[in-house]
Amino acid sequence: MAEILDNLSEFFGKPTVKHGFIVILILLSSFILSRILKIILKRAINLASKKLQVEPTQYNFLYYAMNLMIILAALILVFYSIPGLRSLGITLFASAGFITAILLFASQQALSNIISGVFIIASKPFRVNDIIKVGDQRLGRVEDITLRHTVIRDFENRRIVIPNAVINAEIIINSSITDELICNFVDFGISYDSDVDKAMEIIARAAVSHPNFIDHRTKEDKNLGVPEVRVRVIGFGDSSVNLRAYVWTADHSAGFVLKTDLFKSVKEIFDREGIEIPFPYRTLVFKNPPESGQPK
């Protein structure tokens, strides 16, 4: 028995066997760590995907990227654990580092978009189906979120693809982050000779009768007699008194339909009631009137 133990000790004490055992241990540990990482990452991605309503398959590359990091770490340990390979490992990793630096420099924009996509997933400034406006872009509904870009569908049914790095650098207006109810500003102009009170009453009545209108008043507002739709004079134009109606709807889509319908119905009522929607007048003044007999 003692002889067997001595033989085993001598066998495992050989540098080749010892180094081989270390390599196997490192590779086995890397494999186990990779499997554990896959399980944890899969659960985290599935949870995030449910909250963001995004397909989890779009984030599978995260697992492969982290898995690659584990493999690189394992190779570093393998080269470092074998003295004869340390110098070769330093040369290989120096070359790999140089190549990696070149690749990173060449793909910095793509990496910027990916990192920005991770930040969007983590901070959740918007989700799929949210109504948002990014910078000077048109208002639209978020249709898809990937780690590279975000797709927004505007109300003309056009897809706007915006890189995530651009979104992170812009101001985002999210109309769905708390309450989807929208207060729509509907503006009208009437002539200075028209009855302002009558025009305001017509606008309010037309707005309340629209099927998309929502009474946003609280119980206290109703007790105080606050009108269902507020119509105010907001200024004086060159040829018009400018009125604005504040009309609530369920969302932007309903608000767009309401505004277009109100423009038509209010115009028709104004025509019947003799309320003029003005257009600019221009008066020409001749400083030196033409002499008699000359063409005017």
mmCIF file of C-alpha atoms in Angstrom:
data_model
loop_
_atom_site.group_PDB
_atom_site.id
_atom_site.type_symbol
_atom_site.label_atom_id
_atom_site.label_comp_id
_atom_site.label_asym_id
_atom_site.label_seq_id
_atom_site.Cartn_x
_atom_site.Cartn_y
_atom_site.Cartn_z
ATOM 1 C CA MET A 1 0.000 0.000 0.000
ATOM 2 C CA ALA A 2 2.820 2.361 0.921
ATOM 3 C CA GLU A 3 4.543 1.550 -2.367
ATOM 4 C CA ILE A 4 1.383 2.455 -4.335
ATOM 5 C CA LEU A 5 1.115 5.783 -2.525
ATOM 6 C CA ASP A 6 4.769 6.508 -3.223
ATOM 7 C CA ASN A 7 4.272 5.725 -6.912
ATOM 8 C CA LEU A 8 1.197 8.008 -7.084
ATOM 9 C CA SER A 9 3.063 10.771 -5.290
ATOM 10 C CA GLU A 10 5.971 10.421 -7.677
ATOM 11 C CA PHE A 11 3.605 10.390 -10.687
ATOM 12 C CA PHE A 12 1.671 13.511 -9.667
ATOM 13 C CA GLY A 13 4.904 15.160 -8.651
ATOM 14 C CA LYS A 14 6.187 15.119 -12.228
ATOM 15 C CA PRO A 15 5.996 18.599 -13.808
ATOM 16 C CA THR A 16 4.139 17.378 -16.904
ATOM 17 C CA VAL A 17 1.433 15.611 -14.910
ATOM 18 C CA LYS A 18 1.216 18.471 -12.438
ATOM 19 C CA HIS A 19 0.786 21.056 -15.163
ATOM 20 C CA GLY A 20 -1.685 18.831 -17.018
ATOM 21 C CA PHE A 21 -3.743 18.461 -13.863
ATOM 22 C CA ILE A 22 -3.763 22.254 -13.378
ATOM 23 C CA VAL A 23 -4.841 22.783 -17.003
ATOM 24 C CA ILE A 24 -7.685 20.271 -16.632
ATOM 25 C CA LEU A 25 -8.756 21.920 -13.362
ATOM 26 C CA ILE A 26 -8.768 25.377 -14.979
ATOM 27 C CA LEU A 27 -10.744 24.186 -18.016
ATOM 28 C CA LEU A 28 -13.245 22.313 -15.837
ATOM 29 C CA SER A 29 -13.715 25.356 -13.602
ATOM 30 C CA SER A 30 -14.212 27.546 -16.671
ATOM 31 C CA PHE A 31 -16.844 25.172 -18.045
ATOM 32 C CA ILE A 32 -18.737 25.101 -14.735
ATOM 33 C CA LEU A 33 -18.528 28.893 -14.419
ATOM 34 C CA SER A 34 -19.795 29.267 -17.986
ATOM 35 C CA ARG A 35 -22.832 27.057 -17.286
ATOM 36 C CA ILE A 36 -23.639 28.932 -14.069
ATOM 37 C CA LEU A 37 -23.307 32.246 -15.893
ATOM 38 C CA LYS A 38 -25.642 31.042 -18.644
ATOM 39 C CA ILE A 39 -28.354 30.123 -16.121
ATOM 40 C CA ILE A 40 -28.066 33.410 -14.207
ATOM 41 C CA LEU A 41 -27.938 35.517 -17.357
ATOM 42 C CA LYS A 42 -30.870 33.683 -18.926
ATOM 43 C CA ARG A 43 -33.056 34.327 -15.887
ATOM 44 C CA ALA A 44 -32.025 37.983 -15.737
ATOM 45 C CA ILE A 45 -32.671 38.503 -19.456
ATOM 46 C CA ASN A 46 -36.064 36.785 -19.300
ATOM 47 C CA LEU A 47 -37.052 38.987 -16.370
ATOM 48 C CA ALA A 48 -35.878 42.145 -18.142
ATOM 49 C CA SER A 49 -37.600 41.065 -21.349
ATOM 50 C CA LYS A 50 -40.942 40.675 -19.594
ATOM 51 C CA LYS A 51 -40.668 44.189 -18.208
ATOM 52 C CA LEU A 52 -39.516 45.657 -21.523
ATOM 53 C CA GLN A 53 -41.700 43.410 -23.717
ATOM 54 C CA VAL A 54 -38.672 42.622 -25.869
ATOM 55 C CA GLU A 55 -37.595 39.303 -27.354
ATOM 56 C CA PRO A 56 -34.886 37.693 -25.145
ATOM 57 C CA THR A 57 -33.118 36.225 -28.188
ATOM 58 C CA GLN A 58 -31.850 39.684 -29.033
ATOM 59 C CA TYR A 59 -29.573 39.562 -26.002
ATOM 60 C CA ASN A 60 -28.049 36.126 -26.487
ATOM 61 C CA PHE A 61 -24.799 37.713 -27.601
ATOM 62 C CA LEU A 62 -24.316 38.951 -24.026
ATOM 63 C CA TYR A 63 -23.832 35.355 -22.952
ATOM 64 C CA TYR A 64 -21.358 34.698 -25.763
ATOM 65 C CA ALA A 65 -19.437 37.882 -24.977
ATOM 66 C CA MET A 66 -19.114 36.959 -21.292
ATOM 67 C CA ASN A 67 -18.296 33.385 -22.224
ATOM 68 C CA LEU A 68 -15.465 34.657 -24.404
ATOM 69 C CA MET A 69 -14.119 36.639 -21.448
ATOM 70 C CA ILE A 70 -14.137 33.469 -19.328
ATOM 71 C CA ILE A 71 -12.252 31.566 -22.043
ATOM 72 C CA LEU A 72 -9.650 34.319 -22.311
ATOM 73 C CA ALA A 73 -9.216 34.350 -18.533
ATOM 74 C CA ALA A 74 -8.793 30.560 -18.554
ATOM 75 C CA LEU A 75 -6.147 30.751 -21.287
ATOM 76 C CA ILE A 76 -4.260 33.381 -19.324
ATOM 77 C CA LEU A 77 -4.251 31.122 -16.268
ATOM 78 C CA VAL A 78 -3.150 28.121 -18.354
ATOM 79 C CA PHE A 79 -0.188 29.987 -19.862
ATOM 80 C CA TYR A 80 0.757 31.490 -16.510
ATOM 81 C CA SER A 81 0.640 28.147 -14.672
ATOM 82 C CA ILE A 82 3.147 26.503 -17.043
ATOM 83 C CA PRO A 83 6.576 28.164 -16.757
ATOM 84 C CA GLY A 84 7.649 27.076 -20.224
ATOM 85 C CA LEU A 85 4.658 28.768 -21.815
ATOM 86 C CA ARG A 86 4.778 32.049 -19.921
ATOM 87 C CA SER A 87 7.040 33.824 -22.416
ATOM 88 C CA LEU A 88 4.983 32.490 -25.334
ATOM 89 C CA GLY A 89 1.791 33.550 -23.564
ATOM 90 C CA ILE A 90 3.102 37.067 -23.024
ATOM 91 C CA THR A 91 3.911 37.355 -26.738
ATOM 92 C CA LEU A 92 0.534 35.970 -27.829
ATOM 93 C CA PHE A 93 -1.468 38.123 -25.449
ATOM 94 C CA ALA A 94 0.517 41.212 -26.383
ATOM 95 C CA SER A 95 -0.320 40.561 -30.038
ATOM 96 C CA ALA A 96 -3.936 39.834 -29.135
ATOM 97 C CA GLY A 97 -4.090 43.035 -27.118
ATOM 98 C CA PHE A 98 -2.806 45.049 -30.066
ATOM 99 C CA ILE A 99 -5.334 43.461 -32.416
ATOM 100 C CA THR A 100 -8.101 43.971 -29.874
ATOM 101 C CA ALA A 101 -7.199 47.649 -29.550
ATOM 102 C CA ILE A 102 -7.438 48.060 -33.334
ATOM 103 C CA LEU A 103 -10.802 46.277 -33.441
ATOM 104 C CA LEU A 104 -12.146 48.339 -30.546
ATOM 105 C CA PHE A 105 -11.077 51.558 -32.241
ATOM 106 C CA ALA A 106 -12.679 50.477 -35.513
ATOM 107 C CA SER A 107 -15.953 49.469 -33.856
ATOM 108 C CA GLN A 108 -16.194 52.150 -31.177
ATOM 109 C CA GLN A 109 -19.478 53.496 -32.600
ATOM 110 C CA ALA A 110 -21.057 50.036 -32.564
ATOM 111 C CA LEU A 111 -19.804 49.436 -29.024
ATOM 112 C CA SER A 112 -21.153 52.829 -27.993
ATOM 113 C CA ASN A 113 -24.591 51.830 -29.278
ATOM 114 C CA ILE A 114 -24.425 48.499 -27.446
ATOM 115 C CA ILE A 115 -23.379 50.102 -24.155
ATOM 116 C CA SER A 116 -26.131 52.695 -24.565
ATOM 117 C CA GLY A 117 -28.595 49.866 -25.187
ATOM 118 C CA VAL A 118 -27.549 48.236 -21.917
ATOM 119 C CA PHE A 119 -28.135 51.546 -20.113
ATOM 120 C CA ILE A 120 -31.591 51.858 -21.694
ATOM 121 C CA ILE A 121 -32.481 48.346 -20.521
ATOM 122 C CA ALA A 122 -31.178 49.047 -17.024
ATOM 123 C CA SER A 123 -32.643 52.525 -16.478
ATOM 124 C CA LYS A 124 -35.832 51.968 -18.529
ATOM 125 C CA PRO A 125 -36.517 55.568 -19.653
ATOM 126 C CA PHE A 126 -39.070 54.049 -22.033
ATOM 127 C CA ARG A 127 -40.546 50.686 -22.979
ATOM 128 C CA VAL A 128 -42.015 49.042 -26.041
ATOM 129 C CA ASN A 129 -45.399 50.647 -26.905
ATOM 130 C CA ASP A 130 -44.546 53.876 -25.042
ATOM 131 C CA ILE A 131 -45.276 57.142 -26.842
ATOM 132 C CA ILE A 132 -42.021 59.129 -26.901
ATOM 133 C CA LYS A 133 -40.311 62.024 -28.637
ATOM 134 C CA VAL A 134 -36.525 61.969 -29.011
ATOM 135 C CA GLY A 135 -34.948 65.389 -29.517
ATOM 136 C CA ASP A 136 -36.363 67.048 -32.631
ATOM 137 C CA GLN A 137 -37.749 63.798 -34.016
ATOM 138 C CA ARG A 138 -41.471 63.319 -34.499
ATOM 139 C CA LEU A 139 -43.666 61.827 -31.826
ATOM 140 C CA GLY A 140 -44.076 58.060 -32.179
ATOM 141 C CA ARG A 141 -44.650 54.707 -30.525
ATOM 142 C CA VAL A 142 -41.676 52.546 -29.526
ATOM 143 C CA GLU A 143 -41.922 49.425 -31.653
ATOM 144 C CA ASP A 144 -38.684 47.625 -30.813
ATOM 145 C CA ILE A 145 -35.646 48.022 -28.562
ATOM 146 C CA THR A 146 -32.391 46.272 -29.419
ATOM 147 C CA LEU A 147 -28.962 46.736 -27.930
ATOM 148 C CA ARG A 148 -27.859 48.644 -31.028
ATOM 149 C CA HIS A 149 -30.872 50.789 -31.927
ATOM 150 C CA THR A 150 -34.470 51.658 -31.097
ATOM 151 C CA VAL A 151 -37.292 51.568 -33.650
ATOM 152 C CA ILE A 152 -40.034 54.203 -33.347
ATOM 153 C CA ARG A 153 -43.182 54.155 -35.507
ATOM 154 C CA ASP A 154 -44.594 57.630 -36.035
ATOM 155 C CA PHE A 155 -48.226 58.486 -36.736
ATOM 156 C CA GLU A 156 -47.584 58.421 -40.483
ATOM 157 C CA ASN A 157 -46.695 54.723 -40.038
ATOM 158 C CA ARG A 158 -43.018 55.343 -40.817
ATOM 159 C CA ARG A 159 -40.287 53.494 -38.938
ATOM 160 C CA ILE A 160 -37.604 55.721 -37.444
ATOM 161 C CA VAL A 161 -34.453 53.768 -36.514
ATOM 162 C CA ILE A 162 -32.363 55.719 -33.992
ATOM 163 C CA PRO A 163 -28.978 54.455 -32.690
ATOM 164 C CA ASN A 164 -29.029 54.056 -28.917
ATOM 165 C CA ALA A 165 -25.992 56.309 -28.538
ATOM 166 C CA VAL A 166 -28.007 59.122 -30.140
ATOM 167 C CA ILE A 167 -30.988 58.473 -27.852
ATOM 168 C CA ASN A 168 -28.790 58.603 -24.748
ATOM 169 C CA ALA A 169 -27.491 62.013 -25.815
ATOM 170 C CA GLU A 170 -30.949 63.493 -26.507
ATOM 171 C CA ILE A 171 -33.829 64.736 -24.374
ATOM 172 C CA ILE A 172 -36.595 62.115 -24.252
ATOM 173 C CA ILE A 173 -40.225 63.125 -23.757
ATOM 174 C CA ASN A 174 -42.147 60.049 -22.612
ATOM 175 C CA SER A 175 -45.905 60.533 -22.644
ATOM 176 C CA SER A 176 -46.564 57.038 -21.271
ATOM 177 C CA ILE A 177 -44.216 56.935 -18.296
ATOM 178 C CA THR A 178 -46.906 57.692 -15.705
ATOM 179 C CA ASP A 179 -50.279 58.513 -17.226
ATOM 180 C CA GLU A 180 -51.305 58.069 -20.849
ATOM 181 C CA LEU A 181 -54.064 60.695 -20.613
ATOM 182 C CA ILE A 182 -53.175 63.646 -22.826
ATOM 183 C CA CYS A 183 -54.280 67.269 -22.630
ATOM 184 C CA ASN A 184 -54.529 68.410 -26.245
ATOM 185 C CA PHE A 185 -54.102 72.076 -27.138
ATOM 186 C CA VAL A 186 -56.561 72.913 -29.936
ATOM 187 C CA ASP A 187 -56.050 76.438 -31.284
ATOM 188 C CA PHE A 188 -58.478 78.592 -33.270
ATOM 189 C CA GLY A 189 -58.343 82.144 -34.573
ATOM 190 C CA ILE A 190 -61.364 84.437 -34.989
ATOM 191 C CA SER A 191 -61.618 87.939 -36.369
ATOM 192 C CA TYR A 192 -61.620 90.965 -34.087
ATOM 193 C CA ASP A 193 -65.243 91.695 -35.063
ATOM 194 C CA SER A 194 -66.488 88.238 -33.975
ATOM 195 C CA ASP A 195 -68.189 87.424 -30.662
ATOM 196 C CA VAL A 196 -65.425 85.906 -28.519
ATOM 197 C CA ASP A 197 -67.731 84.427 -25.860
ATOM 198 C CA LYS A 198 -69.934 82.790 -28.481
ATOM 199 C CA ALA A 199 -66.918 81.317 -30.253
ATOM 200 C CA MET A 200 -65.558 79.929 -26.975
ATOM 201 C CA GLU A 201 -68.926 78.345 -26.199
ATOM 202 C CA ILE A 202 -69.105 76.719 -29.651
ATOM 203 C CA ILE A 203 -65.599 75.268 -29.313
ATOM 204 C CA ALA A 204 -66.290 73.871 -25.825
ATOM 205 C CA ARG A 205 -69.601 72.332 -26.883
ATOM 206 C CA ALA A 206 -68.063 70.698 -29.967
ATOM 207 C CA ALA A 207 -65.194 69.267 -27.901
ATOM 208 C CA VAL A 208 -67.462 67.781 -25.220
ATOM 209 C CA SER A 209 -69.641 66.093 -27.842
ATOM 210 C CA HIS A 210 -66.690 64.289 -29.448
ATOM 211 C CA PRO A 211 -66.524 60.536 -28.579
ATOM 212 C CA ASN A 212 -62.798 60.727 -27.767
ATOM 213 C CA PHE A 213 -63.277 63.459 -25.165
ATOM 214 C CA ILE A 214 -62.515 62.513 -21.539
ATOM 215 C CA ASP A 215 -63.797 64.492 -18.587
ATOM 216 C CA HIS A 216 -60.621 64.975 -16.559
ATOM 217 C CA ARG A 217 -62.199 66.993 -13.768
ATOM 218 C CA THR A 218 -61.906 65.868 -10.163
ATOM 219 C CA LYS A 219 -64.896 65.662 -7.836
ATOM 220 C CA GLU A 220 -63.801 68.930 -6.272
ATOM 221 C CA ASP A 221 -63.612 70.593 -9.709
ATOM 222 C CA LYS A 222 -67.161 69.497 -10.473
ATOM 223 C CA ASN A 223 -68.415 70.856 -7.151
ATOM 224 C CA LEU A 224 -66.724 74.172 -7.923
ATOM 225 C CA GLY A 225 -68.387 74.323 -11.331
ATOM 226 C CA VAL A 226 -65.206 74.007 -13.388
ATOM 227 C CA PRO A 227 -66.211 73.555 -17.062
ATOM 228 C CA GLU A 228 -65.572 70.255 -18.823
ATOM 229 C CA VAL A 229 -63.428 72.010 -21.427
ATOM 230 C CA ARG A 230 -61.519 75.192 -20.732
ATOM 231 C CA VAL A 231 -61.276 77.653 -23.606
ATOM 232 C CA ARG A 232 -59.050 80.683 -23.126
ATOM 233 C CA VAL A 233 -57.898 83.702 -25.088
ATOM 234 C CA ILE A 234 -54.149 83.170 -25.448
ATOM 235 C CA GLY A 235 -53.165 86.218 -27.472
ATOM 236 C CA PHE A 236 -53.782 88.616 -30.315
ATOM 237 C CA GLY A 237 -52.462 87.996 -33.792
ATOM 238 C CA ASP A 238 -52.053 90.399 -36.705
ATOM 239 C CA SER A 239 -55.604 89.717 -37.827
ATOM 240 C CA SER A 240 -57.095 87.351 -35.247
ATOM 241 C CA VAL A 241 -58.004 86.767 -31.630
ATOM 242 C CA ASN A 242 -56.323 83.472 -30.747
ATOM 243 C CA LEU A 243 -58.302 80.943 -28.694
ATOM 244 C CA ARG A 244 -57.106 77.681 -27.196
ATOM 245 C CA ALA A 245 -59.186 74.730 -26.002
ATOM 246 C CA TYR A 246 -57.717 72.282 -23.476
ATOM 247 C CA VAL A 247 -59.236 68.902 -24.294
ATOM 248 C CA TRP A 248 -58.322 65.596 -22.618
ATOM 249 C CA THR A 249 -58.150 62.264 -24.451
ATOM 250 C CA ALA A 250 -56.980 58.738 -23.638
ATOM 251 C CA ASP A 251 -53.762 58.980 -25.680
ATOM 252 C CA HIS A 252 -52.070 60.788 -28.554
ATOM 253 C CA SER A 253 -53.825 58.753 -31.236
ATOM 254 C CA ALA A 254 -57.249 59.653 -29.861
ATOM 255 C CA GLY A 255 -56.100 63.256 -29.464
ATOM 256 C CA PHE A 256 -55.030 63.495 -33.107
ATOM 257 C CA VAL A 257 -58.425 62.260 -34.300
ATOM 258 C CA LEU A 258 -60.227 64.644 -31.944
ATOM 259 C CA LYS A 259 -58.232 67.674 -33.128
ATOM 260 C CA THR A 260 -58.811 67.000 -36.819
ATOM 261 C CA ASP A 261 -62.534 66.425 -36.243
ATOM 262 C CA LEU A 262 -62.821 69.596 -34.152
ATOM 263 C CA PHE A 263 -61.203 71.721 -36.844
ATOM 264 C CA LYS A 264 -63.847 70.546 -39.311
ATOM 265 C CA SER A 265 -66.905 70.707 -37.050
ATOM 266 C CA VAL A 266 -66.004 74.070 -35.480
ATOM 267 C CA LYS A 267 -65.362 75.580 -38.936
ATOM 268 C CA GLU A 268 -68.820 74.457 -40.087
ATOM 269 C CA ILE A 269 -70.508 75.889 -36.973
ATOM 270 C CA PHE A 270 -68.574 79.155 -37.267
ATOM 271 C CA ASP A 271 -69.809 79.507 -40.862
ATOM 272 C CA ARG A 272 -73.435 79.007 -39.787
ATOM 273 C CA GLU A 273 -73.156 81.373 -36.829
ATOM 274 C CA GLY A 274 -71.377 84.120 -38.751
ATOM 275 C CA ILE A 275 -68.082 83.878 -36.855
ATOM 276 C CA GLU A 276 -65.231 84.730 -39.173
ATOM 277 C CA ILE A 277 -61.954 82.841 -39.295
ATOM 278 C CA PRO A 278 -59.710 85.627 -40.597
ATOM 279 C CA PHE A 279 -56.929 85.674 -43.100
ATOM 280 C CA PRO A 280 -54.215 88.330 -43.245
ATOM 281 C CA TYR A 281 -55.130 91.637 -44.848
ATOM 282 C CA ARG A 282 -52.562 93.849 -46.496
ATOM 283 C CA THR A 283 -53.039 97.583 -47.003
ATOM 284 C CA LEU A 284 -50.839 99.307 -49.572
ATOM 285 C CA VAL A 285 -50.041 102.971 -48.931
ATOM 286 C CA PHE A 286 -48.506 105.032 -51.744
ATOM 287 C CA LYS A 287 -46.279 107.758 -50.370
ATOM 288 C CA ASN A 288 -46.296 109.663 -53.690
ATOM 289 C CA PRO A 289 -49.661 109.155 -55.415
ATOM 290 C CA PRO A 290 -49.514 109.010 -59.256
ATOM 291 C CA GLU A 291 -50.166 112.240 -61.140
ATOM 292 C CA SER A 292 -53.347 112.766 -63.105
ATOM 293 C CA GLY A 293 -53.296 111.074 -66.487
ATOM 294 C CA GLN A 294 -50.683 108.466 -65.514
ATOM 295 C CA PRO A 295 -51.651 104.813 -65.125
ATOM 296 C CA LYS A 296 -52.445 103.839 -61.566
#
